[in-house]
mmCIF file of C-alpha atoms in Angstrom:
data_model
loop_
_atom_site.group_PDB
_atom_site.id
_atom_site.type_symbol
_atom_site.label_atom_id
_atom_site.label_comp_id
_atom_site.label_asym_id
_atom_site.label_seq_id
_atom_site.Cartn_x
_atom_site.Cartn_y
_atom_site.Cartn_z
ATOM 1 C CA MET Y 1 -18.628 -13.621 49.422
ATOM 2 C CA ALA Y 2 -20.704 -15.684 46.987
ATOM 3 C CA ARG Y 3 -20.336 -19.446 46.867
ATOM 4 C CA GLU Y 4 -21.664 -22.110 44.525
ATOM 5 C CA VAL Y 5 -23.376 -25.241 45.816
ATOM 6 C CA LYS Y 6 -24.863 -28.277 44.116
ATOM 7 C CA SER Y 7 -28.463 -29.118 44.892
ATOM 8 C CA PHE Y 8 -31.538 -30.506 43.193
ATOM 9 C CA CYS Y 9 -35.019 -29.259 42.442
ATOM 10 C CA ARG Y 10 -37.765 -30.690 44.641
ATOM 11 C CA ILE Y 11 -40.742 -29.249 42.758
ATOM 12 C CA CYS Y 12 -41.539 -32.208 40.473
ATOM 13 C CA MET Y 13 -40.554 -35.827 39.952
ATOM 14 C CA GLY Y 14 -37.686 -34.932 37.592
ATOM 15 C CA VAL Y 15 -35.450 -34.019 40.546
ATOM 16 C CA CYS Y 16 -33.196 -32.014 38.205
ATOM 17 C CA GLY Y 17 -29.681 -31.224 39.366
ATOM 18 C CA THR Y 18 -29.049 -27.547 40.012
ATOM 19 C CA ARG Y 19 -26.197 -25.236 40.914
ATOM 20 C CA LEU Y 20 -27.034 -22.375 43.239
ATOM 21 C CA THR Y 21 -25.046 -19.208 43.754
ATOM 22 C CA ILE Y 22 -25.532 -18.186 47.398
ATOM 23 C CA GLU Y 23 -24.407 -15.103 49.279
ATOM 24 C CA ASP Y 24 -25.357 -14.195 52.862
ATOM 25 C CA ASN Y 25 -27.668 -17.260 52.980
ATOM 26 C CA ARG Y 26 -29.663 -15.908 50.041
ATOM 27 C CA ILE Y 27 -30.041 -17.543 46.626
ATOM 28 C CA LEU Y 28 -28.676 -15.210 43.947
ATOM 29 C CA SER Y 29 -29.044 -17.484 40.918
ATOM 30 C CA ILE Y 30 -30.056 -20.994 39.883
ATOM 31 C CA ARG Y 31 -28.995 -22.934 36.810
ATOM 32 C CA GLY Y 32 -29.021 -26.541 35.651
ATOM 33 C CA ASP Y 33 -26.089 -28.743 36.659
ATOM 34 C CA ARG Y 34 -24.447 -30.204 33.543
ATOM 35 C CA ASP Y 35 -22.570 -32.746 35.685
ATOM 36 C CA GLN Y 36 -25.784 -34.312 37.022
ATOM 37 C CA MET Y 37 -26.249 -37.607 35.139
ATOM 38 C CA LEU Y 38 -30.044 -37.620 34.824
ATOM 39 C CA SER Y 39 -30.907 -34.039 33.930
ATOM 40 C CA ARG Y 40 -27.578 -33.154 32.212
ATOM 41 C CA GLY Y 41 -27.979 -29.439 32.784
ATOM 42 C CA TYR Y 42 -31.717 -29.245 32.138
ATOM 43 C CA ALA Y 43 -33.908 -27.528 34.703
ATOM 44 C CA CYS Y 44 -37.517 -26.530 34.047
ATOM 45 C CA PHE Y 45 -38.897 -23.011 34.421
ATOM 46 C CA LYS Y 46 -40.451 -23.807 37.808
ATOM 47 C CA GLY Y 47 -37.143 -24.944 39.243
ATOM 48 C CA LEU Y 48 -35.242 -21.989 37.852
ATOM 49 C CA GLN Y 49 -37.741 -19.615 39.507
ATOM 50 C CA ALA Y 50 -37.199 -21.054 43.003
ATOM 51 C CA GLU Y 51 -35.254 -17.939 44.031
ATOM 52 C CA GLU Y 52 -38.411 -15.894 43.571
ATOM 53 C CA ALA Y 53 -40.410 -18.453 45.561
ATOM 54 C CA HIS Y 54 -37.936 -18.203 48.448
ATOM 55 C CA HIS Y 55 -37.405 -14.448 48.486
ATOM 56 C CA GLY Y 56 -40.334 -12.940 46.565
ATOM 57 C CA ALA Y 57 -42.426 -10.147 48.025
ATOM 58 C CA ALA Y 58 -45.632 -12.191 47.556
ATOM 59 C CA ARG Y 59 -44.372 -15.109 49.667
ATOM 60 C CA LEU Y 60 -46.567 -15.877 52.666
ATOM 61 C CA LEU Y 61 -44.603 -16.109 55.904
ATOM 62 C CA HIS Y 62 -47.492 -16.424 58.385
ATOM 63 C CA PRO Y 63 -50.966 -17.990 58.370
ATOM 64 C CA LEU Y 64 -53.626 -15.522 57.275
ATOM 65 C CA LYS Y 65 -57.395 -15.499 57.732
ATOM 66 C CA ARG Y 66 -59.701 -13.734 55.305
ATOM 67 C CA GLN Y 67 -61.887 -11.137 56.998
ATOM 68 C CA PRO Y 68 -65.500 -10.375 55.991
ATOM 69 C CA ASP Y 69 -64.342 -7.218 54.166
ATOM 70 C CA GLY Y 70 -61.890 -9.257 52.031
ATOM 71 C CA SER Y 71 -58.731 -8.217 53.872
ATOM 72 C CA PHE Y 72 -56.445 -10.672 55.642
ATOM 73 C CA GLU Y 73 -55.373 -10.860 59.266
ATOM 74 C CA GLN Y 74 -52.388 -12.786 60.620
ATOM 75 C CA ILE Y 75 -53.412 -15.664 62.902
ATOM 76 C CA ALA Y 76 -51.595 -18.262 65.014
ATOM 77 C CA LEU Y 77 -50.539 -21.510 63.342
ATOM 78 C CA GLU Y 78 -52.613 -23.533 65.822
ATOM 79 C CA GLN Y 79 -55.729 -21.594 64.783
ATOM 80 C CA ALA Y 80 -54.969 -22.122 61.092
ATOM 81 C CA LEU Y 81 -54.553 -25.860 61.561
#
């Protein structure tokens, strides 16, 4: 069952208020929160695309190292650091 939660965008200094629709611990939609006093419902494009950043197919989940042939190989976090 989907639920709505209040949050805020952490991408830039605007810290715009947002309302997230969440189901099964997954963001379904993001919109500006009209009740938030500073942003009054405004949220920039970057903030509204956070769902894609969290769940997108291009999201990196592990450290990768570029190989001489241009491909990438998963490596341990300690090695990456």
